[in-house]
PDB file of C-alpha atoms in Angstrom:
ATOM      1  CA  UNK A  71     -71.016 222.933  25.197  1.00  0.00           C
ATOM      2  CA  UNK A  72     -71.842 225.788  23.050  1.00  0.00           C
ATOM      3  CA  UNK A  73     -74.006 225.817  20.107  1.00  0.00           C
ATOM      4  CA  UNK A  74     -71.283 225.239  17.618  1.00  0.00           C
ATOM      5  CA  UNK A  75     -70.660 222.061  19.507  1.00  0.00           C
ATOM      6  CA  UNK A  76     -74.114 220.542  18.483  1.00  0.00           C
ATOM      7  CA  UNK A  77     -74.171 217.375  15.618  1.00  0.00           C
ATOM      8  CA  UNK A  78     -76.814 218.440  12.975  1.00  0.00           C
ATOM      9  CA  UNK A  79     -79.128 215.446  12.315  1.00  0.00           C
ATOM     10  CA  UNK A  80     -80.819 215.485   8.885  1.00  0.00           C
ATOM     11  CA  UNK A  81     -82.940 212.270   8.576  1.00  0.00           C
ATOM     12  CA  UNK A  82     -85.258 211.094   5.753  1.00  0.00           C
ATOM     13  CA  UNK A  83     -89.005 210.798   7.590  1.00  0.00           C
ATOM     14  CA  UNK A  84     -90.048 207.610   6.050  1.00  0.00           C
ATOM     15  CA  UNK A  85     -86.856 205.405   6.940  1.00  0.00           C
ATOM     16  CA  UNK A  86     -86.962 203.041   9.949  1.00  0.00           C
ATOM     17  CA  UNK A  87     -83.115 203.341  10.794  1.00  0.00           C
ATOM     18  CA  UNK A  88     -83.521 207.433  10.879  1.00  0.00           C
ATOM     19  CA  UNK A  89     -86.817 207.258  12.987  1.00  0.00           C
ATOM     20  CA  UNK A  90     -84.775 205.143  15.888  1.00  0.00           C
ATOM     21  CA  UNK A  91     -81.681 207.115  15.657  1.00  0.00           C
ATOM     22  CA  UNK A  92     -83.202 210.359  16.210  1.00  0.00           C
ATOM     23  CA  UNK A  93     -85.643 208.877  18.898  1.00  0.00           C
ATOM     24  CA  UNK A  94     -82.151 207.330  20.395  1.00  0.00           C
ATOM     25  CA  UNK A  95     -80.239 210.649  20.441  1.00  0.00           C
ATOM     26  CA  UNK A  96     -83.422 212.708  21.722  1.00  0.00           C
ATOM     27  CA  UNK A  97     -83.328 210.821  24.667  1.00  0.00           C
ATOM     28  CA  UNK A  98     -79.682 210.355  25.460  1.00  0.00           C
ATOM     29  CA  UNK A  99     -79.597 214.321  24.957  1.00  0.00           C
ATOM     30  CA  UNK A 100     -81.002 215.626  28.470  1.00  0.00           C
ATOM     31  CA  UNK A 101     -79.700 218.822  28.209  1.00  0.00           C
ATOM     32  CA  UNK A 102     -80.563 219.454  24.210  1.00  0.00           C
ATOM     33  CA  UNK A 103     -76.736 220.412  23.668  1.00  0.00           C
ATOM     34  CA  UNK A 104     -75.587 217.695  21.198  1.00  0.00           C
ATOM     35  CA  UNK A 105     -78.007 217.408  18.259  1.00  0.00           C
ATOM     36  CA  UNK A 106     -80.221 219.745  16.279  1.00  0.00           C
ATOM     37  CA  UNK A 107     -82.348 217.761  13.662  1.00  0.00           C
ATOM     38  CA  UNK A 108     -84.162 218.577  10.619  1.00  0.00           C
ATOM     39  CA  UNK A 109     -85.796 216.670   7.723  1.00  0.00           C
ATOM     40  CA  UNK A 110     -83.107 216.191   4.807  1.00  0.00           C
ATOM     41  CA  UNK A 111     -85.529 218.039   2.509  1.00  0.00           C
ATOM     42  CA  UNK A 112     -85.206 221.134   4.884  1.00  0.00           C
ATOM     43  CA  UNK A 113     -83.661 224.650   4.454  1.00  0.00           C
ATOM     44  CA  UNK A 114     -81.655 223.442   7.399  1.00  0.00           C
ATOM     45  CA  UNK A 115     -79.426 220.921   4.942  1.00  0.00           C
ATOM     46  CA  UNK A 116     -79.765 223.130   2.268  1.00  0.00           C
ATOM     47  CA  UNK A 117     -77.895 226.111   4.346  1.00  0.00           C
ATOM     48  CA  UNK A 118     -75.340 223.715   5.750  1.00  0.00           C
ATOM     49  CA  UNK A 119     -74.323 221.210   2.903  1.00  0.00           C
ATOM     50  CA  UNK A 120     -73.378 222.441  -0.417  1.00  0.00           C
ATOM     51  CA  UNK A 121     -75.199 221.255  -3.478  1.00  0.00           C
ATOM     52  CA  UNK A 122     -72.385 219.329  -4.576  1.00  0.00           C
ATOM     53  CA  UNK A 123     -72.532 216.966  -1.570  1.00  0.00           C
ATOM     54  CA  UNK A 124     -76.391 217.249  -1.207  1.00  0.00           C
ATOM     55  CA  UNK A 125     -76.059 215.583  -4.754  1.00  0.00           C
ATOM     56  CA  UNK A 126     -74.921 212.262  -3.518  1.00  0.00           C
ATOM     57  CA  UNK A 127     -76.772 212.061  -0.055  1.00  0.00           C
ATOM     58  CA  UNK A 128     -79.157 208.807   0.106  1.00  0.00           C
ATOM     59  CA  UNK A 129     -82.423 209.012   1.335  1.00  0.00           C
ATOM     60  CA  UNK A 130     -80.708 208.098   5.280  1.00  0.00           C
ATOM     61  CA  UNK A 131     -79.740 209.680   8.371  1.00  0.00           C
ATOM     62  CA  UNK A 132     -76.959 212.171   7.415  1.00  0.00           C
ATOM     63  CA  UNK A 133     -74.651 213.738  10.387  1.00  0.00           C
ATOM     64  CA  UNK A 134     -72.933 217.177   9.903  1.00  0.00           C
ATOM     65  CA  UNK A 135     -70.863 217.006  12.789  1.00  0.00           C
ATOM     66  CA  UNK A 136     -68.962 220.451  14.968  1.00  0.00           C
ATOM     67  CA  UNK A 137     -65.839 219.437  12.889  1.00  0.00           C
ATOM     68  CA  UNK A 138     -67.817 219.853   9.857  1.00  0.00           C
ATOM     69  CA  UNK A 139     -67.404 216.176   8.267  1.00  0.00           C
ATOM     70  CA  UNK A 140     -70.759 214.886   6.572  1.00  0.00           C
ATOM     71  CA  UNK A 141     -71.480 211.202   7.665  1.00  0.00           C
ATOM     72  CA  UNK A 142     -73.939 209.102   6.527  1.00  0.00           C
ATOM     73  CA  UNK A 143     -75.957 205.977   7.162  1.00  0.00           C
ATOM     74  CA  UNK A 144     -74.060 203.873   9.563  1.00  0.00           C
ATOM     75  CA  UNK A 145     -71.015 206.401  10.066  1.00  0.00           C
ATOM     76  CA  UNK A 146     -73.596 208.912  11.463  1.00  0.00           C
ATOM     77  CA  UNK A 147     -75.263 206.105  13.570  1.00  0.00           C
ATOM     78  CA  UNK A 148     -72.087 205.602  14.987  1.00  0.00           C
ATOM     79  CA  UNK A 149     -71.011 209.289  15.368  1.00  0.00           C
ATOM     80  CA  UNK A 150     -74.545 209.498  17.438  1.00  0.00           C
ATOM     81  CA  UNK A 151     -73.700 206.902  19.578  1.00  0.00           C
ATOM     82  CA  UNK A 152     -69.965 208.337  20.273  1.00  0.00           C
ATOM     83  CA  UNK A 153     -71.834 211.658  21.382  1.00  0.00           C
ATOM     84  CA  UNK A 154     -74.204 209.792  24.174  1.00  0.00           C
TER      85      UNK A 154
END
């Protein structure tokens, strides 16, 4: 996989689902190809997502995937779990 290929993880610090998710994908990842992650209050999300969608994100687990669709809450869960 190349780097383009990765899922970008942004996850709110303080929510339970977000915690296990990126714990989950961390170790289903041996080779660190498939996610990146960063907090959802990171320059990371702000470079990636226009403001107009940051707008509406909750305070979740968001998924920018290769393809460049933004998923969120249990959408990204399940993109995760596609990608392990």
């Amino acid at each position: 996989m190349s780097v383009a290929d990765h899922t970008m993880v942004f996850y709110d610090g303080g929510c339970g689902l977000c915690h296990r998710a990126v714990r989950f994908a961390i170790a289903h990842d041996g080779d660190g190809s498939r996610f990146r992650f960063a907090s959802l209050d990171s320059t990371a999300l702000r470079r990636r997502v226009p403001p107009a969608a940051r707008a509406g994100l909750p305070d979740s687990i968001v998924a920018l995937t290769p393809g460049g669709a933004l998923l969120v809450r249990s959408a990204a869960v399940l993109h995760i779990l596609e990608r392990v």
